[in-house]
Tab-separated table of C-alpha atoms in Angstrom:
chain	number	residue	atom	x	y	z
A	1	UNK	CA	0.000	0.000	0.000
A	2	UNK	CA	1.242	3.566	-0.787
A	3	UNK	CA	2.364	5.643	2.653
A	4	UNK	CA	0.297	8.350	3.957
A	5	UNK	CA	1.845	11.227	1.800
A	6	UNK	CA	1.465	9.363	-1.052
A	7	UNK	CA	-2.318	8.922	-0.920
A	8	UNK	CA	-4.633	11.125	-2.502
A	9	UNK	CA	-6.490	12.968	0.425
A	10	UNK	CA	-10.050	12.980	1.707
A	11	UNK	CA	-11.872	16.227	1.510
A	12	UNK	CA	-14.341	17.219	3.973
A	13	UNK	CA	-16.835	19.893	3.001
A	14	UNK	CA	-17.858	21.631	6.291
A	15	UNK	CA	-20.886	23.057	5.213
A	16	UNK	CA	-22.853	25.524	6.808
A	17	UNK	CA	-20.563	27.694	8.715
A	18	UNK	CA	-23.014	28.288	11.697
A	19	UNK	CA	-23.575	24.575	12.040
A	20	UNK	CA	-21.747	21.673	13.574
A	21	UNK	CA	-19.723	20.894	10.420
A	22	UNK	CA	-16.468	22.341	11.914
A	23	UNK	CA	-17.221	21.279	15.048
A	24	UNK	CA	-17.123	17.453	14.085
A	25	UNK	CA	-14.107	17.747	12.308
A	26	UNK	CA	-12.091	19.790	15.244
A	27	UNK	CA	-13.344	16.500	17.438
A	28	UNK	CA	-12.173	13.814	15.417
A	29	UNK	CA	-8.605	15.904	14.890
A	30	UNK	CA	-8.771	16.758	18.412
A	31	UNK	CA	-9.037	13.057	19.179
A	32	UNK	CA	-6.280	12.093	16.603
A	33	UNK	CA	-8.865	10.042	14.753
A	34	UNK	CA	-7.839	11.842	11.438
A	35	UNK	CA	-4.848	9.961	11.142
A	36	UNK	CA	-6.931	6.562	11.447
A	37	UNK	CA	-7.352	6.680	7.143
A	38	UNK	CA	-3.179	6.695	6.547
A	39	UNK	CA	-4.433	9.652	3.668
A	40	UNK	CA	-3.972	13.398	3.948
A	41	UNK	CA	-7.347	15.113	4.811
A	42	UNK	CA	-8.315	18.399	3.260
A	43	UNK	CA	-11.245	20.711	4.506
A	44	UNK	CA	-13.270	23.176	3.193
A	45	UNK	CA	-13.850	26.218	5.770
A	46	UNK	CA	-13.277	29.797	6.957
A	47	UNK	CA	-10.333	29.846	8.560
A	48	UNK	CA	-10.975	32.386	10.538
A	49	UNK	CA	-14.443	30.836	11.304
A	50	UNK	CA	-12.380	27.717	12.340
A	51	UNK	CA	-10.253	29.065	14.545
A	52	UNK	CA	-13.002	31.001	15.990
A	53	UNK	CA	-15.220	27.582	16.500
A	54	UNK	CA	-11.974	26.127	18.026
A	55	UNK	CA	-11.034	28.408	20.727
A	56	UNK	CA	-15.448	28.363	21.594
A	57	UNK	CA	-15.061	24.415	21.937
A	58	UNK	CA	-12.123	24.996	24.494
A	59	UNK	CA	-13.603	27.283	26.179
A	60	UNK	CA	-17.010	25.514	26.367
A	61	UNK	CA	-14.604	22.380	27.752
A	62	UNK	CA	-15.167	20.451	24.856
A	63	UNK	CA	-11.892	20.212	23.737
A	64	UNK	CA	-8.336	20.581	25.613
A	65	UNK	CA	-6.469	22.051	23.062
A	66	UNK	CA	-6.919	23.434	19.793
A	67	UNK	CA	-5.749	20.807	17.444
A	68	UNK	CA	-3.058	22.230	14.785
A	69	UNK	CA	-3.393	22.757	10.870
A	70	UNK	CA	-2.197	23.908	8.109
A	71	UNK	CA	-3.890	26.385	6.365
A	72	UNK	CA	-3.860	27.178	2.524
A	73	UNK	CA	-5.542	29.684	0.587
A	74	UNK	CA	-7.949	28.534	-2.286
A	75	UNK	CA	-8.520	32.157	-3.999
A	76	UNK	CA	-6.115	31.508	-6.542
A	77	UNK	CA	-6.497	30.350	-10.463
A	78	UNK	CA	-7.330	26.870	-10.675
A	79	UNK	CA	-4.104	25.465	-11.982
A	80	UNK	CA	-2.060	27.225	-9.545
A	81	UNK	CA	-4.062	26.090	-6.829
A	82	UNK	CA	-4.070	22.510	-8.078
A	83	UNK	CA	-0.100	22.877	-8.477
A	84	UNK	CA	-0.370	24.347	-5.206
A	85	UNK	CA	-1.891	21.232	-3.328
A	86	UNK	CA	-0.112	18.501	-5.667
A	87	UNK	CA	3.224	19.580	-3.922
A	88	UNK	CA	1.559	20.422	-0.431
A	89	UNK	CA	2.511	17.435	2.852
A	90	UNK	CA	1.210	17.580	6.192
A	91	UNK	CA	3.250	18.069	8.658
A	92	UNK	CA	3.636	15.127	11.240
A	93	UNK	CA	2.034	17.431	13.853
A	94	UNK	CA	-0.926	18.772	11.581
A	95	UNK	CA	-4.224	17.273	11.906
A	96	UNK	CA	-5.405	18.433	8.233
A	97	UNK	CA	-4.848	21.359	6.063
A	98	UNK	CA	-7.433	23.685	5.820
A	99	UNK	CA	-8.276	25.197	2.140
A	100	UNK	CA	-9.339	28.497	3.301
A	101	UNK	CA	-13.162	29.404	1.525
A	102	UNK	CA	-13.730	33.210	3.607
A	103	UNK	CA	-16.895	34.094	4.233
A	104	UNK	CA	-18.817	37.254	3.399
A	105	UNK	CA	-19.639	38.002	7.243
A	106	UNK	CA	-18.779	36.878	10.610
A	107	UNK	CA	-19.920	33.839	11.677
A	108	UNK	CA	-22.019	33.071	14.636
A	109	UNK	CA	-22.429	29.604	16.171
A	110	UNK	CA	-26.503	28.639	15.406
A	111	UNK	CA	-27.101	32.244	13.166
A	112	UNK	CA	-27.673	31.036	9.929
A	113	UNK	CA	-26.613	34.478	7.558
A	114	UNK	CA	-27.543	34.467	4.289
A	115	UNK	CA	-24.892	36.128	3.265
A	116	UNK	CA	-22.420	33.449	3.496
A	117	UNK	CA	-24.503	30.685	1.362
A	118	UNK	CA	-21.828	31.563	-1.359
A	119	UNK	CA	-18.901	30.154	0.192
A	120	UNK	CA	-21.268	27.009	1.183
A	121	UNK	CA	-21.760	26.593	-2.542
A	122	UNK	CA	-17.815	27.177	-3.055
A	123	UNK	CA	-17.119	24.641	-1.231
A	124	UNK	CA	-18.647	21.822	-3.650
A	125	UNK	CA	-17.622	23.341	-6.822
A	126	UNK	CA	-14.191	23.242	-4.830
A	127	UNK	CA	-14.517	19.718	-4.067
A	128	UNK	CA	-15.857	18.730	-7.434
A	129	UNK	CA	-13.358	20.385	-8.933
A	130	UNK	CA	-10.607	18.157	-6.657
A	131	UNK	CA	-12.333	14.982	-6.862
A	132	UNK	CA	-13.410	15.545	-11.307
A	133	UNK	CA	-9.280	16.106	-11.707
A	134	UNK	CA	-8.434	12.807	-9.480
A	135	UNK	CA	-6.711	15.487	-6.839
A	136	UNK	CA	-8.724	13.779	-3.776
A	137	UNK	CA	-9.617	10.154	-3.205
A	138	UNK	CA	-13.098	11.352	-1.965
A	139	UNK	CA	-15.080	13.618	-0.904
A	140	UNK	CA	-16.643	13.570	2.148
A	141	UNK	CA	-19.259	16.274	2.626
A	142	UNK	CA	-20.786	17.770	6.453
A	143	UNK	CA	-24.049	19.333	6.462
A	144	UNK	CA	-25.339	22.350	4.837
A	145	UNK	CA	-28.915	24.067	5.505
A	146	UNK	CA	-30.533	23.928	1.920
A	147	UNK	CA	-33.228	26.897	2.928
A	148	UNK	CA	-30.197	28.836	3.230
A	149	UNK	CA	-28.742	28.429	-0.062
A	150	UNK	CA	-32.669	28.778	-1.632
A	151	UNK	CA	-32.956	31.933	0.156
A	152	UNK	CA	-29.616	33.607	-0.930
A	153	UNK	CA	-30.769	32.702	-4.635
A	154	UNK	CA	-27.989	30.119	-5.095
A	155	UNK	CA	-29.143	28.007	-8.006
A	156	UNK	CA	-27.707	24.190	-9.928
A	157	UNK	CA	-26.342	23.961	-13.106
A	158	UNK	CA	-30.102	23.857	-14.684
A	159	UNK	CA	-31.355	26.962	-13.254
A	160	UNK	CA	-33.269	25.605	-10.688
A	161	UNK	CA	-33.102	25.911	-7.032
A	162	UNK	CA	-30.413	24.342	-4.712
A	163	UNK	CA	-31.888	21.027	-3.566
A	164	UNK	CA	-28.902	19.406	-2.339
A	165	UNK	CA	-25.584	17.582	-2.500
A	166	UNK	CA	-26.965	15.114	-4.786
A	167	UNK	CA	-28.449	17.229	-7.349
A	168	UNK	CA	-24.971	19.361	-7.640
A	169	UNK	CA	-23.003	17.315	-7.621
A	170	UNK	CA	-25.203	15.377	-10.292
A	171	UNK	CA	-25.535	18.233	-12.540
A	172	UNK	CA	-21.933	19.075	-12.364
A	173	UNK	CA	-20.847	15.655	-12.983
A	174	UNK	CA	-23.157	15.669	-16.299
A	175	UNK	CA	-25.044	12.226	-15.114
A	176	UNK	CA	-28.541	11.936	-16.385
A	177	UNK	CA	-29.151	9.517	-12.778
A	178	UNK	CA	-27.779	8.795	-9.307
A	179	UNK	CA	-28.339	6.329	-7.116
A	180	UNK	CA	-28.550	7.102	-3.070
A	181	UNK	CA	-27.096	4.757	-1.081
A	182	UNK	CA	-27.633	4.300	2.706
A	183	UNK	CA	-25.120	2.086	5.014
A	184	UNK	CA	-23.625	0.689	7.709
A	185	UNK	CA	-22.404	-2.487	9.400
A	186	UNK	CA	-25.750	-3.618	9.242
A	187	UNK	CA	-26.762	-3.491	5.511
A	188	UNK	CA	-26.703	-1.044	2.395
A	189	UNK	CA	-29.692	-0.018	0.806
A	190	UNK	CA	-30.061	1.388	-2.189
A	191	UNK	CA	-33.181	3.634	-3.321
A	192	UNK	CA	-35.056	3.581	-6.826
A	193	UNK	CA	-37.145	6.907	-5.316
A	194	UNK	CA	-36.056	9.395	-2.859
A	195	UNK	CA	-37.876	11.868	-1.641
A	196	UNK	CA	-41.196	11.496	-3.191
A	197	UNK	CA	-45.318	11.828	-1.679
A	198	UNK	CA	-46.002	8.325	-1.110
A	199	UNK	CA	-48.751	9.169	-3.367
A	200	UNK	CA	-46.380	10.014	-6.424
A	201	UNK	CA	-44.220	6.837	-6.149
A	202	UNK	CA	-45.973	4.594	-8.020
A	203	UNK	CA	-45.757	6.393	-11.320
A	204	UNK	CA	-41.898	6.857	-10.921
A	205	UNK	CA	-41.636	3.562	-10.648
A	206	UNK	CA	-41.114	2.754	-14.433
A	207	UNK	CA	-38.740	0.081	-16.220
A	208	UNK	CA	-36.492	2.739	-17.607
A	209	UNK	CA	-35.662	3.928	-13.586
A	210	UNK	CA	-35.352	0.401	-12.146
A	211	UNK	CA	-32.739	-0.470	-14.688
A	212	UNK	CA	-31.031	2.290	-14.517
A	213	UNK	CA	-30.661	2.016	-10.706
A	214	UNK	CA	-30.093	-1.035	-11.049
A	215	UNK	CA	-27.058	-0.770	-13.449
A	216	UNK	CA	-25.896	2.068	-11.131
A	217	UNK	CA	-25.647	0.070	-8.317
A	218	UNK	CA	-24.040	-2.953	-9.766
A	219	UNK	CA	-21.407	-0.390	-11.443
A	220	UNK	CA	-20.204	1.325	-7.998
A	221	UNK	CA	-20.809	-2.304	-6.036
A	222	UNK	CA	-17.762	-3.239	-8.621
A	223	UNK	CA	-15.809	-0.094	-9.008
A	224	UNK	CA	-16.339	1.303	-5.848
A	225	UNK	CA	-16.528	-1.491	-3.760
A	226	UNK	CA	-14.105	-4.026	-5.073
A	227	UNK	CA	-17.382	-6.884	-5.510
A	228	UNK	CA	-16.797	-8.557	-9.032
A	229	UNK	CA	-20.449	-10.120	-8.570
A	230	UNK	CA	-22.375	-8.493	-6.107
A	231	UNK	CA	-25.588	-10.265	-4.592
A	232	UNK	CA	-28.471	-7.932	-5.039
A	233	UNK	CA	-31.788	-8.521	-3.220
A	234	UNK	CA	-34.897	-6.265	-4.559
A	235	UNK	CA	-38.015	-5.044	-3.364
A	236	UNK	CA	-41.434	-4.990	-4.337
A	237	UNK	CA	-43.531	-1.984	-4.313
A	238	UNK	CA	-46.524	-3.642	-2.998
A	239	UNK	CA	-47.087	-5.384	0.379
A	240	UNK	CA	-46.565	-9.196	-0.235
A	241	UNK	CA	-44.614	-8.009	-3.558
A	242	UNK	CA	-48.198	-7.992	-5.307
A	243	UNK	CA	-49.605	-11.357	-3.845
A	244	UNK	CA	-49.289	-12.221	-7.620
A	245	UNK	CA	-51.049	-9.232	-8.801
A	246	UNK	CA	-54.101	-9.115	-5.993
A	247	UNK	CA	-52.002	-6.113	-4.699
A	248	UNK	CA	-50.373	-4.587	-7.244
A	249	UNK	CA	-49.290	-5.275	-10.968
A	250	UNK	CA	-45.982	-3.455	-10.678
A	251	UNK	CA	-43.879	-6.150	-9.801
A	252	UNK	CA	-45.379	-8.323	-13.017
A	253	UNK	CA	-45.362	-5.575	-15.449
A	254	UNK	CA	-42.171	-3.322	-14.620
A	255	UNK	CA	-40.075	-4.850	-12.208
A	256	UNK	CA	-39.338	-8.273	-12.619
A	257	UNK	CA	-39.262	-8.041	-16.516
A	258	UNK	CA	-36.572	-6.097	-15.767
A	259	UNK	CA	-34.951	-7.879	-12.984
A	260	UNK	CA	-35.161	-10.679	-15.707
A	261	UNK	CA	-32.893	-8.963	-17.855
A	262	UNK	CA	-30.058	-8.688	-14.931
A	263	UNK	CA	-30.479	-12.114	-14.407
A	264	UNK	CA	-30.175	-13.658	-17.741
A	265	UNK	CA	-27.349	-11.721	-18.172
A	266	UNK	CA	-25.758	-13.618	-15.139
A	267	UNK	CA	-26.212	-10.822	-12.813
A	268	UNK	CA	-26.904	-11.925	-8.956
A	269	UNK	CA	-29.406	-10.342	-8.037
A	270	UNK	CA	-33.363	-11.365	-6.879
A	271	UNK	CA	-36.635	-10.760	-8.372
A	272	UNK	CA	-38.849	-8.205	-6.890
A	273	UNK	CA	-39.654	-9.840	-2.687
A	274	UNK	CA	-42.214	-8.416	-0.217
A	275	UNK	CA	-40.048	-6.444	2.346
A	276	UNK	CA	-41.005	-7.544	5.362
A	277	UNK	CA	-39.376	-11.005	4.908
A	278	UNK	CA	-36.486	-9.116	2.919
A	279	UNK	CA	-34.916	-7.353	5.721
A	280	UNK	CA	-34.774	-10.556	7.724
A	281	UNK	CA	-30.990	-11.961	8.694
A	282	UNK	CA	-31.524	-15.215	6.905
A	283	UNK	CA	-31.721	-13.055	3.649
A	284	UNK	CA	-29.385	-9.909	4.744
A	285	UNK	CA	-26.678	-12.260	5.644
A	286	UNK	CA	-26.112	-12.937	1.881
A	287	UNK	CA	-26.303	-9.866	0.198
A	288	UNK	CA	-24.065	-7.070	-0.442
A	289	UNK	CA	-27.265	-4.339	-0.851
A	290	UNK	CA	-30.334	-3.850	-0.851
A	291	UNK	CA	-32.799	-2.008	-3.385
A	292	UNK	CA	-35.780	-0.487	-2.270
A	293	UNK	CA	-38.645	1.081	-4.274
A	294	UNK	CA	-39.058	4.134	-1.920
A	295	UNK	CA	-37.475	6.286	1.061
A	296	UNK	CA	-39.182	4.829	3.789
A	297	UNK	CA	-39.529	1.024	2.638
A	298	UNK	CA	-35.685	1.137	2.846
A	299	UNK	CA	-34.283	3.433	5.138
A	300	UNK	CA	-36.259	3.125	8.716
A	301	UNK	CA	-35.321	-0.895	8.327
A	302	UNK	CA	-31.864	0.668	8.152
A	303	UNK	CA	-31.456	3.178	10.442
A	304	UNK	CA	-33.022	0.817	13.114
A	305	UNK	CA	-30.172	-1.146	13.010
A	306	UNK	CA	-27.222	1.717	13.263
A	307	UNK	CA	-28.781	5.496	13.400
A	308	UNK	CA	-25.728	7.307	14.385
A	309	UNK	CA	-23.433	4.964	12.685
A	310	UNK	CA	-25.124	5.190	8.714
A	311	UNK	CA	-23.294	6.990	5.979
A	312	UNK	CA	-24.898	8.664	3.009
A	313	UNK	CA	-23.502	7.356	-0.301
A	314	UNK	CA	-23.835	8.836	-4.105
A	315	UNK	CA	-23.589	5.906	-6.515
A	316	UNK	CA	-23.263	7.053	-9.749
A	317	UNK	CA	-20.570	9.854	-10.258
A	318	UNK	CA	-17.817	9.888	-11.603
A	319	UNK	CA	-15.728	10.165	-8.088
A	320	UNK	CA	-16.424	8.830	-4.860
A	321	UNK	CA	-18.880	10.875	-2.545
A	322	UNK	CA	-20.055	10.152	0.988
A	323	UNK	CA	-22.022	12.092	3.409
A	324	UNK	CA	-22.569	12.374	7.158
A	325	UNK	CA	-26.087	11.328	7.939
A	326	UNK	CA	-27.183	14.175	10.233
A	327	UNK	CA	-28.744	17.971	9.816
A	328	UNK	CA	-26.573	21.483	10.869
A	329	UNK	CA	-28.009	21.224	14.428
A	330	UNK	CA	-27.609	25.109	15.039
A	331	UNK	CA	-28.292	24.586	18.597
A	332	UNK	CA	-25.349	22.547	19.654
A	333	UNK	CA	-22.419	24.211	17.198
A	334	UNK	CA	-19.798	25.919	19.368
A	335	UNK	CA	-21.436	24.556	22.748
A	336	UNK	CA	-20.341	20.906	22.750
A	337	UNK	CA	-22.904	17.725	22.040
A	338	UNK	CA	-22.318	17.576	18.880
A	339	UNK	CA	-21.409	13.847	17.462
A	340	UNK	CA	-18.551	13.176	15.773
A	341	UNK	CA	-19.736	9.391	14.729
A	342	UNK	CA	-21.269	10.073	11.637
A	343	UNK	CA	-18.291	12.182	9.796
A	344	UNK	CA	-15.805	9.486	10.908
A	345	UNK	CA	-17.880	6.546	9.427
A	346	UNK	CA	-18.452	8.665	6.229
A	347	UNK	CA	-14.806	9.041	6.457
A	348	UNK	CA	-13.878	4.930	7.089
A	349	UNK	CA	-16.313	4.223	4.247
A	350	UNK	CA	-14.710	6.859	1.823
A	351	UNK	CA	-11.370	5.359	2.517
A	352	UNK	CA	-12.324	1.761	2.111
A	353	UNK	CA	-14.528	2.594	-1.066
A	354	UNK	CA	-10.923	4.434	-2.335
A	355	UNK	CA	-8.535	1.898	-1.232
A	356	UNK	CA	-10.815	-1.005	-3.057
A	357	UNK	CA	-11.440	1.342	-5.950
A	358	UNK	CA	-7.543	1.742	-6.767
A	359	UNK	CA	-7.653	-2.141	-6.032
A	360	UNK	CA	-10.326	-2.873	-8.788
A	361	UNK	CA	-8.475	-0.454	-10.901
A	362	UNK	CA	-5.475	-2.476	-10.929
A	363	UNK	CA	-6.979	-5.845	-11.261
A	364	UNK	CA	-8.574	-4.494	-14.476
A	365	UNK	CA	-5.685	-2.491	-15.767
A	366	UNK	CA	-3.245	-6.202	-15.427
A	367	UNK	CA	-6.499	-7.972	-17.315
C-alpha cells in the first residue's frame, strides 16, 4: 500500500458555517482520529471561522487544546491552486490542512446568515473540482442548511433551485441519474425513489428507472466497492410483492421483466420480494445491498439497526462521494454535544470505497 503522503487525500466539506460541520471535524482531529485513514485530509472552511469555533469548543470544555493545521488559501487560479496542493505534505504534527473558503460576514455559532450561502456553494464546486481532476480520493461532505442556499438565490447547473448535495453534484458531474445509497455495518440499501409523496411513487416507478438504478448500483458495487459479482436482493412496491397481482401489478409488469434482464445476463441479483421477509438476517446475511422502491420502505429498516453509525452514499458519479447522515443542528455548534460518529464513518467508508477502488483499478488495468 502507498504511505500516507502518497495517498490522494479525503476532503471534507464543512458546510454551513453556523452549524456543527467544523465542530465534528475539530473533534475527530482533536481526538487524533484523522490519522486513522493513513491519507492526507483536506477541509473546506473559513479559517478564521475555524479558529473562531476552536477556541469556543475549548472554552465551552469540549476540547483541551486546539488541534493544529495547516492552512492554505484557495482564492487563486485553478491550476495554480491545483499545483499548489499537488506539492503540499502535512506536517507530522498537523491534523489536516485547511483550504481556506472566507466568508462574506462573521460567523455566529446557530445564526444562519444568508450572506455566506456563497462560500457554502464554493465549497462543492471546490470539491468537485478536486475529486473531477483525481486530486482527492473522496469527498466527504458535512451538512449544509438547503433553505439557506434557496434563500440567498444560489441556483444548480439547470437553473433551478439548490436542492442538495446530490443534485450538484449530479448536474456538475453531467449524469442523467444517481443512485442514493444508505449504510452501515448492518446493511446497504439502495433507493429507486427518494424523496417522493407516497402518493407520487408509483408512477416513478417505471422500467427505464429500475434499470437504470439497477445498473448504477451494480457499477459502484464493482468499481467502488471491489465486488466482481455483487448479490443484489430487490423489493417490491406492494405489500406481499403484489400477492401475484391481488395487490399490485408493478412487480409483473415493470419490475421483474426487468430484474429478468439482470439475471439472464448472469447478474446476482433477486426478483422483486415483499419487504417484510427481505430485511430478515436469513436473507441480509447474503447480500451485499439492498434495493428499495421508496425512502421509507428502505431506510427506517436501516437506520433501526445503526442510526448514528449510517453513511450517506452517491452511486453514480464519476468520483467517490459520501455524506454524514445528520442535519446542521444550530443549537449545539460551538457549545459541545455535537457527534462526531457520523463524519468518521463517512470518512472509514470513503477510505475503504478508495482503497478497493484503486484495487479494482489495478486488477482491471493487469487484465
Amino acid at each position: 500500500m502507498q504511505d500516507t503522503q502518497k495517498k490522494l487525500p479525503l476532503l471534507i466539506t464543512t458546510g454551513e458555517p453556523a452549524g456543527i460541520g467544523m465542530d465534528v471535524v475539530l473533534l475527530l482531529a482533536a481526538e487524533g482520529k484523522l490519522q486513522d485513514f493513513k491519507r492526507p485530509i483536506w477541509v473546506t472552511a473559513d479559517s478564521k471561522a475555524m479558529q473562531m469555533r476552536a477556541d469556543e469548543l475549548v472554552t465551552a470544555g469540549v476540547l483541551d487544546v486546539c488541534p493544529p493545521w495547516q492552512t492554505m488559501d484557495i482564492n487563486t487560479e485553478a491550476d495554480d491552486f491545483l499545483a499548489q496542493l499537488s506539492q503540499q505534505t502535512i506536517n507530522s504534527d498537523d491534523a489536516f490542512i485547511l483550504l481556506n473558503s472566507p466568508c462574506a460576514a462573521p460567523v455566529v455559532c446557530g445564526q444562519i446568515d444568508i450572506n455566506n450561502s456563497a462560500m457554502v456553494a464554493k465549497q462543492l464546486a471546490v470539491a468537485h473540482q478536486l475529486a473531477s481532476n483525481k486530486t482527492v480520493a473522496a469527498i466527504v461532505t458535512g451538512p449544509l442548511q438547503k433553505s439557506a442556499l434557496i434563500d440567498a438565490g444560489i441556483k444548480l447547473l439547470d437553473g433551478t433551485m439548490f436542492s442538495g448535495h446530490t443534485e450538484f453534484f449530479m448536474q456538475q458531474s453531467g449524469c442523467a441519474k444517481v443512485v442514493m445509497m444508505l449504510a452501515n455495518q448492518a446493511m446497504k440499501v439502495a433507493l429507486v425513489t427518494t424523496h417522493l409523496a407516497l402518493k407520487d411513487v408509483p408512477a416513478a416507478i417505471t422500467a427505464g428507472n429500475v434499470r437504470q438504478t439497477v445498473q448504477i448500483v451494480i457499477d459502484d458495487m464493482r468499481e467502488k466497492f471491489g465486488l466482481t459479482q455483487p448479490r443484489i436482493l430487490v423489493c417490491g412496491l406492494n405489500p406481499h410483492a403484489g400477492e401475484g397481482g391481488h395487490l399490485g401489478v408493478e412487480e409483473i409488469e415493470i419490475i421483474n421483466p426487468v430484474l429478468q434482464e439482470f439475471i439472464d445476463a448472469g447478474v446476482d441479483i433477486s426478483e422483486a420480494m415483499p419487504a417484510d421477509t427481505l430485511f430478515t438476517p436469513r436473507h441480509l446475511a447474503n447480500c451485499d445491498a439492498v434495493i428499495a422502491m421508496y425512502h421509507d420502505q428502505g431506510l427506517p429498516v436501516l437506520k433501526s439497526h445503526g442510526f448514528g453509525d449510517t453513511v450517506n452514499l452517491t452511486l453514480g458519479l464519476p468520483y467517490i462521494r459520501t455524506s454524514v447522515d445528520h442535519g446542521t443542528a444550530l443549537d449545539l455548534a460551538g457549545r459541545g454535544g455535537a457527534s462526531a460518529t457520523s463524519l468518521y464513518q463517512a470518512l472509514l467508508m470513503a477510505n475503504e470505497m478508495a482503497d478497493k477502488s484503486l484495487a479494482s483499478f489495478s486488477v482491471g488495468n493487469d487484465l
